[in-house]
Short mmCIF file of C-alpha atoms in Angstrom, two decimals:
data_model
loop_
_atom_site.label_atom_id
_atom_site.label_comp_id
_atom_site.label_asym_id
_atom_site.label_seq_id
_atom_site.Cartn_x
_atom_site.Cartn_y
_atom_site.Cartn_z
CA MET Y 16 -18.78 25.25 -2.71
CA SER Y 17 -21.67 25.85 -5.13
CA GLU Y 18 -24.98 23.98 -4.88
CA PRO Y 19 -24.34 22.00 -8.12
CA LYS Y 20 -21.01 20.85 -6.68
CA LYS Y 21 -22.66 19.89 -3.38
CA ALA Y 22 -25.19 17.82 -5.35
CA ILE Y 23 -22.31 15.95 -7.01
CA VAL Y 24 -20.74 15.26 -3.59
CA VAL Y 25 -24.05 13.74 -2.43
CA GLU Y 26 -24.23 11.71 -5.66
CA LEU Y 27 -20.77 10.30 -4.91
CA GLY Y 28 -21.98 9.11 -1.49
CA PHE Y 29 -20.11 11.64 0.66
CA GLY Y 30 -23.02 13.90 1.61
CA GLY Y 31 -22.65 13.00 5.28
CA LEU Y 32 -19.25 14.68 5.38
CA MET Y 33 -20.86 18.04 4.63
CA HIS Y 34 -22.17 17.98 8.23
CA ILE Y 35 -18.65 18.29 9.61
CA PRO Y 36 -18.40 21.65 11.42
CA PRO Y 37 -15.25 23.78 11.38
CA MET Y 38 -13.30 22.97 14.52
CA ASN Y 39 -9.87 23.04 16.08
CA VAL Y 40 -9.43 19.57 17.55
CA PRO Y 41 -6.89 19.46 20.40
CA HIS Y 42 -3.91 17.27 19.54
CA LYS Y 43 -4.08 15.89 23.09
CA LEU Y 44 -7.55 14.45 22.44
CA LEU Y 45 -6.46 12.73 19.23
CA LYS Y 46 -3.42 11.31 21.03
CA GLU Y 47 -5.64 9.94 23.82
CA LEU Y 48 -7.95 8.34 21.26
CA ALA Y 49 -5.00 6.66 19.56
CA ASN Y 50 -3.77 5.39 22.93
CA SER Y 51 -7.26 4.14 23.84
CA PHE Y 52 -7.63 2.09 20.66
CA ASN Y 53 -7.19 -1.64 21.28
CA LEU Y 54 -5.36 -2.87 18.19
CA GLY Y 55 -5.88 -6.55 18.99
CA LYS Y 56 -9.65 -6.23 19.19
CA ASN Y 57 -10.31 -3.06 17.14
CA LYS Y 58 -12.07 -1.55 20.15
CA LEU Y 59 -12.12 1.98 21.50
CA ASP Y 60 -11.77 1.60 25.28
CA THR Y 61 -12.93 4.62 27.30
CA SER Y 62 -14.10 5.44 30.82
CA TYR Y 63 -17.64 5.40 29.42
CA GLY Y 64 -17.27 1.85 28.12
CA SER Y 65 -15.94 0.12 25.04
CA ILE Y 66 -17.18 0.08 21.47
CA LYS Y 67 -16.15 -2.32 18.73
CA VAL Y 68 -15.00 -0.29 15.74
CA LYS Y 69 -16.08 -2.07 12.56
CA PRO Y 70 -16.27 -0.80 8.97
CA LYS Y 71 -20.00 -0.31 9.57
CA THR Y 72 -19.22 1.80 12.67
CA ILE Y 73 -17.02 4.10 10.59
CA GLY Y 74 -19.69 4.24 7.90
CA THR Y 75 -22.39 5.10 10.43
CA ALA Y 76 -20.25 7.76 12.08
CA LEU Y 77 -19.33 9.55 8.86
CA GLY Y 78 -22.26 8.70 6.58
CA LEU Y 79 -20.15 6.53 4.24
CA ASN Y 80 -20.93 3.31 2.42
CA ALA Y 81 -19.66 0.25 4.27
CA SER Y 82 -21.63 -2.60 2.77
CA VAL Y 83 -19.40 -4.43 0.28
CA SER Y 84 -15.74 -5.31 -0.24
CA PHE Y 85 -13.38 -2.57 -1.45
CA LYS Y 86 -12.49 -3.97 -4.85
CA ASP Y 87 -9.14 -4.03 -6.58
CA LEU Y 88 -8.86 -0.98 -8.79
CA SER Y 89 -7.12 -0.73 -12.17
CA GLU Y 90 -4.09 1.53 -12.63
CA ASP Y 91 -4.01 1.35 -16.43
CA ASN Y 92 -4.98 4.92 -17.11
CA LYS Y 93 -1.60 6.65 -17.31
CA VAL Y 94 -3.11 9.94 -18.44
CA ILE Y 95 -5.13 10.26 -15.24
CA PHE Y 96 -2.12 9.21 -13.18
CA ARG Y 97 0.07 11.94 -14.69
CA ARG Y 98 -2.74 14.49 -14.32
CA PHE Y 99 -2.78 14.17 -10.53
CA GLN Y 100 0.65 12.79 -9.60
CA GLY Y 101 2.42 15.04 -7.09
CA LYS Y 102 -0.57 17.32 -6.47
CA THR Y 103 -0.67 18.93 -3.02
CA LEU Y 104 -3.74 19.51 -0.88
CA LYS Y 105 -3.63 23.21 -1.77
CA ASN Y 106 -3.52 22.34 -5.50
CA LEU Y 107 -6.63 20.19 -5.11
CA THR Y 108 -8.43 22.81 -3.00
CA ASP Y 109 -7.82 25.47 -5.64
CA GLU Y 110 -9.01 23.15 -8.43
CA ILE Y 111 -12.19 22.23 -6.54
CA MET Y 112 -13.09 25.90 -6.16
CA ASN Y 113 -12.13 26.97 -9.69
CA ILE Y 114 -13.43 24.20 -11.95
CA GLY Y 115 -16.86 24.53 -13.51
CA VAL Y 116 -19.36 21.65 -13.60
CA ASP Y 117 -21.41 22.73 -16.60
CA ASN Y 118 -20.60 19.71 -18.78
CA ASP Y 119 -20.00 15.97 -18.35
CA GLU Y 120 -16.24 16.18 -18.82
CA ASN Y 121 -15.80 18.83 -16.13
CA ARG Y 122 -18.20 17.01 -13.79
CA LEU Y 123 -16.05 13.87 -14.07
CA ILE Y 124 -12.86 15.85 -13.43
CA PHE Y 125 -14.50 17.51 -10.41
CA LYS Y 126 -15.48 14.09 -9.04
CA ARG Y 127 -11.92 12.82 -9.34
CA ILE Y 128 -10.49 15.96 -7.72
CA PHE Y 129 -13.00 15.73 -4.86
CA ILE Y 130 -12.25 12.05 -4.18
CA LEU Y 131 -8.53 12.86 -3.98
CA TYR Y 132 -9.19 15.92 -1.83
CA ILE Y 133 -11.48 14.22 0.71
CA GLN Y 134 -9.01 11.36 1.14
CA MET Y 135 -6.00 13.65 1.66
CA ALA Y 136 -7.80 16.17 3.86
CA PHE Y 137 -9.90 13.84 5.96
CA LEU Y 138 -10.42 10.13 5.26
CA LEU Y 139 -6.83 8.97 4.58
CA PRO Y 140 -4.55 11.79 5.78
CA THR Y 141 -0.81 11.22 5.75
CA THR Y 142 2.20 13.19 6.92
CA ILE Y 143 3.25 13.63 3.28
CA ASN Y 144 1.36 16.50 1.70
CA LYS Y 145 1.15 15.02 -1.79
CA VAL Y 146 -1.20 12.65 -3.59
CA SER Y 147 -0.04 9.08 -3.03
CA PRO Y 148 -0.89 5.79 -4.80
CA VAL Y 149 -3.38 4.91 -2.06
CA HIS Y 150 -5.27 8.13 -2.84
CA LEU Y 151 -5.13 7.62 -6.61
CA ALA Y 152 -6.47 4.07 -6.74
CA PRO Y 153 -10.23 4.86 -6.44
CA ILE Y 154 -10.34 7.50 -9.18
CA PHE Y 155 -9.52 5.00 -11.93
CA GLN Y 156 -13.01 3.47 -11.62
CA MET Y 157 -15.34 6.37 -10.97
CA ASP Y 158 -18.35 4.39 -12.21
CA LYS Y 159 -17.94 2.12 -9.17
CA ILE Y 160 -16.99 4.76 -6.59
CA THR Y 161 -20.28 4.44 -4.68
CA GLU Y 162 -19.82 0.67 -4.38
CA GLY Y 163 -16.55 0.91 -2.47
CA ASN Y 164 -16.56 -0.08 1.20
CA TRP Y 165 -15.16 3.22 2.43
CA GLY Y 166 -15.83 2.28 6.06
CA SER Y 167 -13.44 -0.67 5.72
CA HIS Y 168 -10.91 1.38 3.75
CA VAL Y 169 -10.83 4.14 6.38
CA LEU Y 170 -10.68 1.65 9.29
CA ASP Y 171 -7.75 -0.23 7.73
CA PHE Y 172 -5.88 3.06 7.38
CA ILE Y 173 -6.65 4.02 11.02
CA VAL Y 174 -5.37 0.65 12.28
CA LYS Y 175 -2.21 0.94 10.17
CA GLY Y 176 -1.60 4.49 11.40
CA ILE Y 177 -2.10 3.62 15.09
CA SER Y 178 0.06 0.51 14.70
CA ASN Y 179 2.92 2.61 13.31
CA TYR Y 180 2.33 5.20 16.05
CA HIS Y 181 2.68 2.57 18.79
CA LEU Y 182 5.19 0.13 17.33
CA LYS Y 183 7.44 2.50 15.39
CA LYS Y 184 7.07 5.34 17.92
CA LYS Y 185 6.04 7.84 15.25
CA LYS Y 186 5.36 11.35 16.53
CA SER Y 187 2.38 11.80 14.22
CA ASN Y 188 -0.47 9.48 13.35
CA ASP Y 189 -1.73 8.80 9.84
CA GLY Y 190 -5.41 7.96 9.52
CA CYS Y 191 -8.77 9.54 10.27
CA LEU Y 192 -8.70 9.89 14.06
CA TYR Y 193 -11.59 12.30 13.65
CA ALA Y 194 -13.77 9.23 12.99
CA LEU Y 195 -12.76 7.81 16.37
CA MET Y 196 -13.61 11.16 17.95
CA ILE Y 197 -17.13 11.07 16.47
CA ILE Y 198 -17.57 7.50 17.73
CA TYR Y 199 -16.28 8.54 21.18
CA PHE Y 200 -18.64 11.52 21.44
CA HIS Y 201 -21.57 9.38 20.28
CA LEU Y 202 -20.74 6.84 22.99
CA THR Y 203 -20.36 9.41 25.77
CA LYS Y 204 -23.55 11.31 24.91
CA ASN Y 205 -25.80 8.29 24.47
CA THR Y 206 -24.54 5.70 26.98
CA ASN Y 207 -27.64 5.70 29.18
CA LYS Y 208 -30.28 6.58 26.59
CA LYS Y 209 -33.01 4.30 25.31
CA ALA Y 210 -32.60 3.08 21.73
CA GLU Y 211 -35.36 5.32 20.38
CA ALA Y 212 -33.66 8.40 21.84
CA ILE Y 213 -30.28 7.73 20.22
CA PRO Y 214 -29.70 9.78 17.02
CA GLY Y 215 -29.44 7.86 13.76
CA PRO Y 216 -26.67 8.06 11.17
CA PRO Y 217 -24.64 9.90 10.23
CA TRP Y 218 -23.46 10.54 13.80
CA VAL Y 219 -21.30 13.41 12.58
CA SER Y 220 -24.46 15.48 12.00
CA HIS Y 221 -25.45 15.43 15.69
#
């Protein structure tokens, strides 16, 4: 991704996610994290202790805003809806790489594509590889995108995914289990450290 595009990502409030290194996360680890998540208390229970997973915890782990309520978003713009309806992750990846950002119109389109991409690829992944209504909702109010409580939005999706995994015996798990992994690693590496020695947010960068 070009430097101008990276600057736009930071402007949108997702700069912390650029610290995510390429990795092949074992499915077994993600399964154990899902099984260790206490749905009744929203706690991650591990052999190193327990940590309450709040919207702020998700925000701190991933460098996302988690300070206000995630507002209801308008779905009136049918042109935008048709523009992105049915897009796959590959479609969005190709568009992110190919679109220019040399004028305001293209910058706005890039922002919308990126918001859809980061939700599908990372924050709100689902087993269906197409843009869904839950992914589309935020792009209708791009002027308020930095105000959204993404920590709460991601946590709600994690809880829903783990609930379906346990109660409906789904083989796969929707939701950003990577966030739980970052929280788990932060807990295991810093359990016995003094406060001043514990790295600050975003935890994903450490």
